[in-house]
Amino acid sequence: MNGKRIAEEIGKIRDEYVVEALETKRGLDGRERSITVKSKKRLIAILAAAVIIAAIGCGTAAAVKFGNLSIIKNQYEKTEDVLDVPEELPKMDIEENGLELTPPAPKAPAATDDGSQSEAEETEAPNPEELKPGEARFTGIVVTDHSFDGTFDLNVSGMGLPEKATDGAEYEYFESFTTVEEEIDGNRRFIGVCSTSFVSRDGDIATFVLSDCRLSTPPQGDLIFTVDGIKYQKADRSGEVSGYDGKIEVKISSDDYEVTESKYSLNAPESDGCAYLMELSPSAIKVSPQGGTSGEAFDVSTVKVEVKLRDGTVLSEDLGETGDKARIFVGGAQHMNGGFLLNFATLVDISEVSSVTVNGIEFDF
Amino acid sequence: MEDEKIIALFFERDEQAVAETEKKYRGLCISLSDKILKNSFDAEECFSDTLMALWNSIPPKRPENLKAYICKVIRNLSLTKLDYNFAKKRTSDCEVSLEELEYLIPDGASENGYDGVELGMVIDGFLSSVKPEARKIFVRRYFFFDSVSDISLDLGISQSKVKSVLSRTVKRLRSYLTEKERL
């Protein structure tokens, strides 16, 4: 019997079971929290990386990058209004301020035959082992059908990369080129390229962000990212020096990532007599008018966006105030077919998002 | 608007019934259809067809639970659309889930091999015998085609537990169906 026929038969189960399952779609308070805390750390890591990347793009000084990081953290933890971003901000140490990056969870052991769950299965992922010199490991990832964002740590011991410049300033490291390959049954094939940016260094451990990885096909197998050498900025900032000429591989097993899919809002609220539906993907939110009409309710240059996470924290941005500078999490905005498209500065873990409000109109997820 | 009032509007042949249904259930329906078809345009089309099907079927039918009824209608229409897409060589990621579904039924099982009872009713009977949590996970996966990660998040359990509960439930279902067919 084919799968489609079986799917049709399953469609005949009683309504009670359909409704019972539907009721779980909104999550269960209490038990949900232990999961969201773990995922939230990853979301913070990814969003923090986005701000850093944006800062690098604007040629901003390193101290400001970390300042923005503290704003993002405050934004999540205190639900503060973060729109008045000052020009200069104090440097923030990531560890001192408690911001940590979460490693991908290892595959848990299978349940026993009687269905009971072992204790180990319910616990958080153990801390990763110490990285060996030259070894790299992902600490946060978001994967979609055609894109990848992530942060990874690299032990740079013995790689000829000085931690401090002679004048005491920090070096900024640059990679040369990063390729993405997919490995299935021992066979590798090229599927894309990435931008990689240096974030910070603590002793021998340097942290980098992989962003804007465009993948030619939806990933299925193990992913191998190859960084072709690392350069660093001269102390007098007069140019780059090739510090490490070798290749660095960062791998992630197919067991350690899941491809995130888009979600549609559970409601279609009205504005100016027109109903709108929101599609939320890791890279953007798309608001489309329904029924072939458009109320033209949104001016994207002044739109105010509020993203509410499942644990109640709120992330907000008013493009009317931030405009093109110092954006917090919106990378760009444009009108589209009577609605609009807002790109996130980098990929977002949408499983954490409970609702998105645009100009006071709330879309539930 | 409450479901009872929407059904009443359908019975009064008031077109507002369609508008209210669209307003209340568009997101849920398109989300479900999109999980099957992986195509937002097709999902939109299926939703339009669903509204038409509701208009044509209510009355005479009076669904006990409108939400469940709508889910079943758009699910069936989406599966039919999926069939059409396969015939036209249009691919869908749902193919993987359908392959997974094929494993639910023991090899060689016939569609009418359960003493004249439809397979769907046998599966329904099986679901009444399993624990509520396992049933919810099973229905989320095989009725709504939800991902393991979404189920895990909504139920507040690890993904590995979702996988193991699914695996165990499927194993029991296969045994149940084998036993039923033998009878």
mmCIF file of C-alpha atoms in Angstrom, chain A:
data_model
loop_
_atom_site.group_PDB
_atom_site.id
_atom_site.type_symbol
_atom_site.label_atom_id
_atom_site.label_comp_id
_atom_site.label_asym_id
_atom_site.label_seq_id
_atom_site.Cartn_x
_atom_site.Cartn_y
_atom_site.Cartn_z
ATOM 1 C CA MET A 1 0.000 0.000 0.000
ATOM 2 C CA ASN A 2 1.481 3.355 -0.913
ATOM 3 C CA GLY A 3 2.163 6.184 1.497
ATOM 4 C CA LYS A 4 -0.454 8.500 0.066
ATOM 5 C CA ARG A 5 -3.176 5.853 0.514
ATOM 6 C CA ILE A 6 -2.079 5.302 4.112
ATOM 7 C CA ALA A 7 -2.080 9.060 4.692
ATOM 8 C CA GLU A 8 -5.683 9.166 3.487
ATOM 9 C CA GLU A 9 -6.627 6.354 5.860
ATOM 10 C CA ILE A 10 -5.018 8.156 8.791
ATOM 11 C CA GLY A 11 -7.212 11.124 7.851
ATOM 12 C CA LYS A 12 -10.211 9.063 8.993
ATOM 13 C CA ILE A 13 -9.297 9.028 12.668
ATOM 14 C CA ARG A 14 -11.823 10.577 15.000
ATOM 15 C CA ASP A 15 -11.984 14.368 15.389
ATOM 16 C CA GLU A 16 -11.164 14.071 19.075
ATOM 17 C CA TYR A 17 -7.634 12.909 18.293
ATOM 18 C CA VAL A 18 -7.124 15.654 15.711
ATOM 19 C CA VAL A 19 -8.171 18.347 18.173
ATOM 20 C CA GLU A 20 -6.161 16.743 20.963
ATOM 21 C CA ALA A 21 -3.013 16.975 18.823
ATOM 22 C CA LEU A 22 -3.860 20.476 17.630
ATOM 23 C CA GLU A 23 -4.019 21.666 21.205
ATOM 24 C CA THR A 24 -0.358 20.750 21.667
ATOM 25 C CA LYS A 25 0.684 23.108 18.883
ATOM 26 C CA ARG A 26 0.774 26.070 21.209
ATOM 27 C CA GLY A 27 3.161 24.340 23.621
ATOM 28 C CA LEU A 28 2.809 23.486 27.284
ATOM 29 C CA ASP A 29 3.830 26.046 29.863
ATOM 30 C CA GLY A 30 6.392 24.977 32.372
ATOM 31 C CA ARG A 31 7.851 21.983 30.589
ATOM 32 C CA GLU A 32 8.539 24.120 27.564
ATOM 33 C CA ARG A 33 10.975 26.354 29.401
ATOM 34 C CA SER A 34 13.843 23.915 29.738
ATOM 35 C CA ILE A 35 13.912 23.550 25.994
ATOM 36 C CA THR A 36 13.578 27.232 25.176
ATOM 37 C CA VAL A 37 16.373 28.309 27.477
ATOM 38 C CA LYS A 38 18.760 26.120 25.558
ATOM 39 C CA SER A 39 17.495 27.300 22.201
ATOM 40 C CA LYS A 40 17.427 30.911 23.307
ATOM 41 C CA LYS A 41 21.153 30.838 23.900
ATOM 42 C CA ARG A 42 21.625 29.727 20.340
ATOM 43 C CA LEU A 43 19.304 32.455 19.088
ATOM 44 C CA ILE A 44 21.195 35.060 21.070
ATOM 45 C CA ALA A 45 24.450 33.774 19.649
ATOM 46 C CA ILE A 46 23.153 34.004 16.116
ATOM 47 C CA LEU A 47 21.574 37.425 16.533
ATOM 48 C CA ALA A 48 24.624 38.742 18.332
ATOM 49 C CA ALA A 49 26.699 37.538 15.433
ATOM 50 C CA ALA A 50 24.402 39.427 13.088
ATOM 51 C CA VAL A 51 25.059 42.704 14.815
ATOM 52 C CA ILE A 52 28.760 42.053 14.740
ATOM 53 C CA ILE A 53 28.651 41.320 11.045
ATOM 54 C CA ALA A 54 26.666 44.507 10.449
ATOM 55 C CA ALA A 55 29.218 46.457 12.459
ATOM 56 C CA ILE A 56 32.086 45.009 10.474
ATOM 57 C CA GLY A 57 30.273 45.941 7.290
ATOM 58 C CA CYS A 58 30.089 49.535 8.459
ATOM 59 C CA GLY A 59 33.781 49.593 9.331
ATOM 60 C CA THR A 60 33.000 50.184 13.004
ATOM 61 C CA ALA A 61 35.655 49.769 15.686
ATOM 62 C CA ALA A 62 35.908 46.523 17.646
ATOM 63 C CA ALA A 63 34.765 48.098 20.899
ATOM 64 C CA VAL A 64 31.491 49.138 19.331
ATOM 65 C CA LYS A 65 30.896 45.595 18.105
ATOM 66 C CA PHE A 66 30.939 44.301 21.644
ATOM 67 C CA GLY A 67 28.822 47.209 22.767
ATOM 68 C CA ASN A 68 26.136 46.170 20.346
ATOM 69 C CA LEU A 69 26.420 42.664 21.696
ATOM 70 C CA SER A 70 25.576 43.943 25.171
ATOM 71 C CA ILE A 71 22.588 45.788 23.755
ATOM 72 C CA ILE A 72 21.271 42.608 22.202
ATOM 73 C CA LYS A 73 21.703 40.818 25.491
ATOM 74 C CA ASN A 74 19.929 43.564 27.413
ATOM 75 C CA GLN A 75 17.223 43.514 24.825
ATOM 76 C CA TYR A 76 16.469 39.906 25.523
ATOM 77 C CA GLU A 77 16.913 39.880 29.251
ATOM 78 C CA LYS A 78 15.438 43.223 30.267
ATOM 79 C CA THR A 79 13.086 43.903 27.363
ATOM 80 C CA GLU A 80 14.536 47.363 27.140
ATOM 81 C CA ASP A 81 13.952 49.880 24.448
ATOM 82 C CA VAL A 82 17.123 49.560 22.415
ATOM 83 C CA LEU A 83 16.482 52.137 19.758
ATOM 84 C CA ASP A 84 18.794 54.859 21.063
ATOM 85 C CA VAL A 85 22.050 53.147 20.233
ATOM 86 C CA PRO A 86 24.926 55.400 21.298
ATOM 87 C CA GLU A 87 27.858 56.044 18.987
ATOM 88 C CA GLU A 88 30.426 54.578 21.357
ATOM 89 C CA LEU A 89 29.864 51.856 23.881
ATOM 90 C CA PRO A 90 32.109 50.231 26.469
ATOM 91 C CA LYS A 91 33.789 46.969 25.605
ATOM 92 C CA MET A 92 32.040 43.920 26.977
ATOM 93 C CA ASP A 93 33.587 40.618 27.858
ATOM 94 C CA ILE A 94 31.328 37.835 26.641
ATOM 95 C CA GLU A 95 32.022 35.375 29.447
ATOM 96 C CA GLU A 96 31.833 37.923 32.245
ATOM 97 C CA ASN A 97 28.421 38.932 31.103
ATOM 98 C CA GLY A 98 27.200 35.373 30.969
ATOM 99 C CA LEU A 99 26.551 35.156 27.251
ATOM 100 C CA GLU A 100 27.438 31.679 26.161
ATOM 101 C CA LEU A 101 27.130 29.789 22.942
ATOM 102 C CA THR A 102 25.379 26.458 22.942
ATOM 103 C CA PRO A 103 26.894 23.510 21.104
ATOM 104 C CA PRO A 104 24.687 21.327 18.915
ATOM 105 C CA ALA A 105 23.130 18.591 21.045
ATOM 106 C CA PRO A 106 24.716 15.176 20.534
ATOM 107 C CA LYS A 107 22.479 12.348 19.407
ATOM 108 C CA ALA A 108 20.718 10.936 22.452
ATOM 109 C CA PRO A 109 20.549 7.217 23.178
ATOM 110 C CA ALA A 110 17.490 5.312 21.996
ATOM 111 C CA ALA A 111 14.705 4.461 24.387
ATOM 112 C CA THR A 112 14.426 1.021 25.876
ATOM 113 C CA ASP A 113 11.996 -1.485 24.415
ATOM 114 C CA ASP A 114 9.369 -0.753 27.020
ATOM 115 C CA GLY A 115 9.493 2.871 26.041
ATOM 116 C CA SER A 116 11.041 4.207 29.221
ATOM 117 C CA GLN A 117 13.451 7.053 28.799
ATOM 118 C CA SER A 118 16.896 6.968 30.342
ATOM 119 C CA GLU A 119 18.025 9.883 32.498
ATOM 120 C CA ALA A 120 20.832 10.680 30.112
ATOM 121 C CA GLU A 121 18.333 11.290 27.358
ATOM 122 C CA GLU A 122 16.580 14.073 29.231
ATOM 123 C CA THR A 123 19.655 15.988 30.284
ATOM 124 C CA GLU A 124 21.258 18.905 28.512
ATOM 125 C CA ALA A 125 24.139 18.311 26.157
ATOM 126 C CA PRO A 126 27.435 17.888 27.999
ATOM 127 C CA ASN A 127 30.083 20.554 27.603
ATOM 128 C CA PRO A 128 32.246 19.867 24.593
ATOM 129 C CA GLU A 129 35.716 18.566 25.226
ATOM 130 C CA GLU A 130 38.632 20.931 25.023
ATOM 131 C CA LEU A 131 39.573 21.787 21.475
ATOM 132 C CA LYS A 132 42.966 20.517 20.392
ATOM 133 C CA PRO A 133 45.336 22.933 18.583
ATOM 134 C CA GLY A 134 44.053 23.491 15.064
ATOM 135 C CA GLU A 135 40.699 21.919 15.873
ATOM 136 C CA ALA A 136 37.405 23.759 15.270
ATOM 137 C CA ARG A 137 33.861 23.105 16.411
ATOM 138 C CA PHE A 138 30.471 24.704 15.800
ATOM 139 C CA THR A 139 28.804 26.316 18.801
ATOM 140 C CA GLY A 140 25.567 27.518 17.178
ATOM 141 C CA ILE A 141 23.868 26.895 13.833
ATOM 142 C CA VAL A 142 20.731 27.638 11.824
ATOM 143 C CA VAL A 143 20.182 25.644 8.621
ATOM 144 C CA THR A 144 17.518 26.150 5.962
ATOM 145 C CA ASP A 145 16.996 24.513 2.571
ATOM 146 C CA HIS A 146 19.446 26.850 0.893
ATOM 147 C CA SER A 147 21.378 28.658 3.598
ATOM 148 C CA PHE A 148 23.521 28.176 6.651
ATOM 149 C CA ASP A 149 24.588 30.457 9.479
ATOM 150 C CA GLY A 150 26.750 29.431 12.396
ATOM 151 C CA THR A 151 29.436 30.300 14.880
ATOM 152 C CA PHE A 152 32.499 28.177 15.520
ATOM 153 C CA ASP A 153 35.450 28.128 17.899
ATOM 154 C CA LEU A 154 38.968 27.400 16.680
ATOM 155 C CA ASN A 155 41.994 26.572 18.817
ATOM 156 C CA VAL A 156 44.640 28.729 17.131
ATOM 157 C CA SER A 157 47.538 27.492 19.282
ATOM 158 C CA GLY A 158 50.632 26.912 17.144
ATOM 159 C CA MET A 159 49.058 28.476 14.058
ATOM 160 C CA GLY A 160 51.306 31.531 14.063
ATOM 161 C CA LEU A 161 48.537 33.939 14.937
ATOM 162 C CA PRO A 162 49.643 36.429 17.629
ATOM 163 C CA GLU A 163 47.031 37.312 20.234
ATOM 164 C CA LYS A 164 48.281 40.824 20.827
ATOM 165 C CA ALA A 165 49.926 43.306 18.528
ATOM 166 C CA THR A 166 53.150 44.954 19.704
ATOM 167 C CA ASP A 167 51.296 48.099 20.720
ATOM 168 C CA GLY A 168 48.943 46.058 22.861
ATOM 169 C CA ALA A 169 46.000 46.370 20.509
ATOM 170 C CA GLU A 170 44.034 43.292 19.561
ATOM 171 C CA TYR A 171 44.526 41.766 16.166
ATOM 172 C CA GLU A 172 41.553 41.256 13.943
ATOM 173 C CA TYR A 173 41.677 38.024 12.029
ATOM 174 C CA PHE A 174 40.363 37.447 8.561
ATOM 175 C CA GLU A 175 39.804 34.233 6.698
ATOM 176 C CA SER A 176 40.578 33.944 3.018
ATOM 177 C CA PHE A 177 37.822 31.816 1.547
ATOM 178 C CA THR A 178 35.383 29.272 2.934
ATOM 179 C CA THR A 179 33.853 26.501 0.866
ATOM 180 C CA VAL A 180 31.015 24.198 1.850
ATOM 181 C CA GLU A 181 30.950 20.543 0.892
ATOM 182 C CA GLU A 182 28.438 17.844 1.671
ATOM 183 C CA GLU A 183 29.559 14.304 2.436
ATOM 184 C CA ILE A 184 27.209 11.361 1.965
ATOM 185 C CA ASP A 185 28.490 7.755 2.161
ATOM 186 C CA GLY A 186 32.072 8.981 1.958
ATOM 187 C CA ASN A 187 31.474 11.025 -1.193
ATOM 188 C CA ARG A 188 31.985 14.773 -1.049
ATOM 189 C CA ARG A 189 30.508 17.390 -3.315
ATOM 190 C CA PHE A 190 30.755 21.163 -3.366
ATOM 191 C CA ILE A 191 27.473 22.903 -2.476
ATOM 192 C CA GLY A 192 28.356 26.519 -1.664
ATOM 193 C CA VAL A 193 30.589 29.252 -0.281
ATOM 194 C CA CYS A 194 30.411 31.334 2.906
ATOM 195 C CA SER A 195 31.408 34.641 4.389
ATOM 196 C CA THR A 196 33.406 34.123 7.576
ATOM 197 C CA SER A 197 34.130 36.850 10.115
ATOM 198 C CA PHE A 198 36.257 36.995 13.229
ATOM 199 C CA VAL A 199 34.300 37.694 16.425
ATOM 200 C CA SER A 200 36.669 37.463 19.385
ATOM 201 C CA ARG A 201 39.634 35.660 20.867
ATOM 202 C CA ASP A 202 40.100 34.367 24.388
ATOM 203 C CA GLY A 203 43.548 32.879 24.867
ATOM 204 C CA ASP A 204 43.979 30.165 22.261
ATOM 205 C CA ILE A 205 40.305 30.016 21.352
ATOM 206 C CA ALA A 206 39.155 32.283 18.532
ATOM 207 C CA THR A 207 35.476 32.564 17.609
ATOM 208 C CA PHE A 208 34.292 33.078 14.057
ATOM 209 C CA VAL A 209 30.901 33.558 12.425
ATOM 210 C CA LEU A 210 29.921 31.831 9.195
ATOM 211 C CA SER A 211 27.158 33.759 7.507
ATOM 212 C CA ASP A 212 25.357 34.162 4.235
ATOM 213 C CA CYS A 213 26.199 30.617 3.161
ATOM 214 C CA ARG A 214 24.101 30.013 0.071
ATOM 215 C CA LEU A 215 23.682 26.296 -0.563
ATOM 216 C CA SER A 216 22.920 24.998 -4.029
ATOM 217 C CA THR A 217 20.796 22.117 -2.716
ATOM 218 C CA PRO A 218 19.029 21.343 0.575
ATOM 219 C CA PRO A 219 21.652 19.764 2.848
ATOM 220 C CA GLN A 220 21.210 16.122 3.853
ATOM 221 C CA GLY A 221 24.618 14.722 4.727
ATOM 222 C CA ASP A 222 27.536 15.802 6.896
ATOM 223 C CA LEU A 223 28.679 19.350 6.121
ATOM 224 C CA ILE A 224 32.342 20.288 5.815
ATOM 225 C CA PHE A 225 33.391 23.936 5.841
ATOM 226 C CA THR A 226 36.941 24.554 4.696
ATOM 227 C CA VAL A 227 38.587 27.835 5.652
ATOM 228 C CA ASP A 228 41.513 28.443 3.343
ATOM 229 C CA GLY A 229 44.049 30.209 5.581
ATOM 230 C CA ILE A 230 43.672 33.042 8.080
ATOM 231 C CA LYS A 231 45.000 36.560 7.736
ATOM 232 C CA TYR A 232 45.325 39.229 10.379
ATOM 233 C CA GLN A 233 45.463 42.983 10.433
ATOM 234 C CA LYS A 234 48.849 44.643 10.970
ATOM 235 C CA ALA A 235 49.235 46.449 14.282
ATOM 236 C CA ASP A 236 49.305 49.829 12.530
ATOM 237 C CA ARG A 237 46.275 48.740 10.477
ATOM 238 C CA SER A 238 48.230 49.348 7.296
ATOM 239 C CA GLY A 239 47.352 45.995 5.755
ATOM 240 C CA GLU A 240 46.709 42.303 6.223
ATOM 241 C CA VAL A 241 49.300 39.667 7.015
ATOM 242 C CA SER A 242 48.874 36.027 6.040
ATOM 243 C CA GLY A 243 49.218 34.361 9.420
ATOM 244 C CA TYR A 244 48.200 30.776 8.710
ATOM 245 C CA ASP A 245 48.421 29.315 5.219
ATOM 246 C CA GLY A 246 46.896 25.899 5.823
ATOM 247 C CA LYS A 247 43.314 24.757 5.496
ATOM 248 C CA ILE A 248 40.993 24.431 8.473
ATOM 249 C CA GLU A 249 38.050 22.066 8.332
ATOM 250 C CA VAL A 250 34.969 22.555 10.481
ATOM 251 C CA LYS A 251 32.533 19.672 10.287
ATOM 252 C CA ILE A 252 28.999 19.126 11.419
ATOM 253 C CA SER A 253 27.337 15.746 11.315
ATOM 254 C CA SER A 254 23.933 15.283 9.698
ATOM 255 C CA ASP A 255 22.751 14.066 13.147
ATOM 256 C CA ASP A 256 23.540 17.458 14.659
ATOM 257 C CA TYR A 257 21.438 19.738 12.497
ATOM 258 C CA GLU A 258 17.873 19.939 11.277
ATOM 259 C CA VAL A 259 16.670 21.965 8.344
ATOM 260 C CA THR A 260 14.339 24.717 9.549
ATOM 261 C CA GLU A 261 11.172 25.281 7.532
ATOM 262 C CA SER A 262 9.056 28.416 7.085
ATOM 263 C CA LYS A 263 5.920 28.898 9.173
ATOM 264 C CA TYR A 264 2.697 30.730 8.402
ATOM 265 C CA SER A 265 0.884 32.797 10.999
ATOM 266 C CA LEU A 266 -2.016 30.997 12.650
ATOM 267 C CA ASN A 267 -4.182 34.068 12.160
ATOM 268 C CA ALA A 268 -4.737 36.540 9.337
ATOM 269 C CA PRO A 269 -5.449 39.867 11.089
ATOM 270 C CA GLU A 270 -7.063 42.763 9.289
ATOM 271 C CA SER A 271 -5.806 46.290 8.773
ATOM 272 C CA ASP A 272 -7.714 48.931 6.813
ATOM 273 C CA GLY A 273 -10.194 46.272 5.734
ATOM 274 C CA CYS A 274 -7.545 43.967 4.306
ATOM 275 C CA ALA A 275 -6.495 40.651 5.855
ATOM 276 C CA TYR A 276 -2.787 39.859 5.966
ATOM 277 C CA LEU A 277 -0.890 36.611 6.398
ATOM 278 C CA MET A 278 2.693 36.434 7.625
ATOM 279 C CA GLU A 279 5.265 33.888 6.512
ATOM 280 C CA LEU A 280 8.125 33.559 8.963
ATOM 281 C CA SER A 281 11.340 31.988 7.758
ATOM 282 C CA PRO A 282 14.775 31.983 9.388
ATOM 283 C CA SER A 283 15.907 34.703 7.004
ATOM 284 C CA ALA A 284 12.881 36.983 6.707
ATOM 285 C CA ILE A 285 9.274 37.816 7.457
ATOM 286 C CA LYS A 286 6.941 38.243 4.535
ATOM 287 C CA VAL A 287 3.542 39.905 4.967
ATOM 288 C CA SER A 288 1.070 39.342 2.127
ATOM 289 C CA PRO A 289 -2.443 40.701 1.637
ATOM 290 C CA GLN A 290 -5.111 38.052 1.239
ATOM 291 C CA GLY A 291 -8.041 37.864 -1.137
ATOM 292 C CA GLY A 292 -6.402 39.832 -3.933
ATOM 293 C CA THR A 293 -6.786 43.205 -2.222
ATOM 294 C CA SER A 294 -4.321 45.466 -0.509
ATOM 295 C CA GLY A 295 -4.877 47.980 2.223
ATOM 296 C CA GLU A 296 -1.372 49.429 1.730
ATOM 297 C CA ALA A 297 -1.236 49.642 5.504
ATOM 298 C CA PHE A 298 2.507 49.463 5.792
ATOM 299 C CA ASP A 299 5.198 51.989 5.031
ATOM 300 C CA VAL A 300 8.344 49.915 5.277
ATOM 301 C CA SER A 301 10.537 52.943 5.941
ATOM 302 C CA THR A 302 8.766 53.532 9.258
ATOM 303 C CA VAL A 303 7.492 50.086 10.133
ATOM 304 C CA LYS A 304 7.739 49.012 13.765
ATOM 305 C CA VAL A 305 8.442 45.335 14.363
ATOM 306 C CA GLU A 306 8.208 43.423 17.611
ATOM 307 C CA VAL A 307 9.281 39.776 17.856
ATOM 308 C CA LYS A 308 8.064 37.947 20.941
ATOM 309 C CA LEU A 309 9.870 34.794 22.034
ATOM 310 C CA ARG A 310 8.139 31.855 23.656
ATOM 311 C CA ASP A 311 9.648 32.660 27.051
ATOM 312 C CA GLY A 312 8.053 36.127 26.972
ATOM 313 C CA THR A 313 11.046 38.261 26.036
ATOM 314 C CA VAL A 314 10.570 40.819 23.308
ATOM 315 C CA LEU A 315 12.847 42.055 20.551
ATOM 316 C CA SER A 316 11.759 45.296 18.924
ATOM 317 C CA GLU A 317 12.891 47.660 16.218
ATOM 318 C CA ASP A 318 11.360 50.817 14.800
ATOM 319 C CA LEU A 319 12.763 51.474 11.336
ATOM 320 C CA GLY A 320 11.411 55.003 11.548
ATOM 321 C CA GLU A 321 13.987 55.633 14.262
ATOM 322 C CA THR A 322 16.863 53.368 13.329
ATOM 323 C CA GLY A 323 16.610 53.887 9.578
ATOM 324 C CA ASP A 324 19.595 52.456 7.756
ATOM 325 C CA LYS A 325 21.994 52.805 10.668
ATOM 326 C CA ALA A 326 22.474 50.831 13.858
ATOM 327 C CA ARG A 327 19.775 48.345 12.991
ATOM 328 C CA ILE A 328 19.270 45.731 15.633
ATOM 329 C CA PHE A 329 17.946 42.711 13.809
ATOM 330 C CA VAL A 330 16.354 43.936 10.580
ATOM 331 C CA GLY A 331 18.743 43.754 7.664
ATOM 332 C CA GLY A 332 16.505 45.401 5.086
ATOM 333 C CA ALA A 333 12.893 46.093 4.131
ATOM 334 C CA GLN A 334 11.002 46.431 0.886
ATOM 335 C CA HIS A 335 7.430 46.637 -0.425
ATOM 336 C CA MET A 336 6.194 43.563 -2.223
ATOM 337 C CA ASN A 337 2.822 42.906 -3.877
ATOM 338 C CA GLY A 338 0.803 45.049 -1.514
ATOM 339 C CA GLY A 339 2.647 43.660 1.489
ATOM 340 C CA PHE A 340 6.287 43.796 2.409
ATOM 341 C CA LEU A 341 9.404 41.777 3.098
ATOM 342 C CA LEU A 342 11.728 42.310 6.065
ATOM 343 C CA ASN A 343 15.047 40.492 5.990
ATOM 344 C CA PHE A 344 16.661 39.558 9.264
ATOM 345 C CA ALA A 345 20.276 40.609 9.600
ATOM 346 C CA THR A 346 21.075 36.907 9.808
ATOM 347 C CA LEU A 347 19.180 33.642 10.175
ATOM 348 C CA VAL A 348 16.896 33.311 13.191
ATOM 349 C CA ASP A 349 15.717 30.231 15.070
ATOM 350 C CA ILE A 350 12.004 30.616 14.290
ATOM 351 C CA SER A 351 10.961 27.809 16.621
ATOM 352 C CA GLU A 352 11.562 30.338 19.425
ATOM 353 C CA VAL A 353 9.191 32.946 18.016
ATOM 354 C CA SER A 354 5.665 32.980 19.447
ATOM 355 C CA SER A 355 4.374 36.090 17.684
ATOM 356 C CA VAL A 356 5.441 38.979 15.472
ATOM 357 C CA THR A 357 3.728 42.356 15.715
ATOM 358 C CA VAL A 358 3.979 44.841 12.870
ATOM 359 C CA ASN A 359 2.621 48.358 13.440
ATOM 360 C CA GLY A 360 0.504 46.969 16.264
ATOM 361 C CA ILE A 361 -0.926 44.079 14.208
ATOM 362 C CA GLU A 362 -0.079 40.768 15.859
ATOM 363 C CA PHE A 363 0.634 37.571 13.928
ATOM 364 C CA ASP A 364 0.656 34.394 16.039
ATOM 365 C CA PHE A 365 2.907 31.366 15.485
#
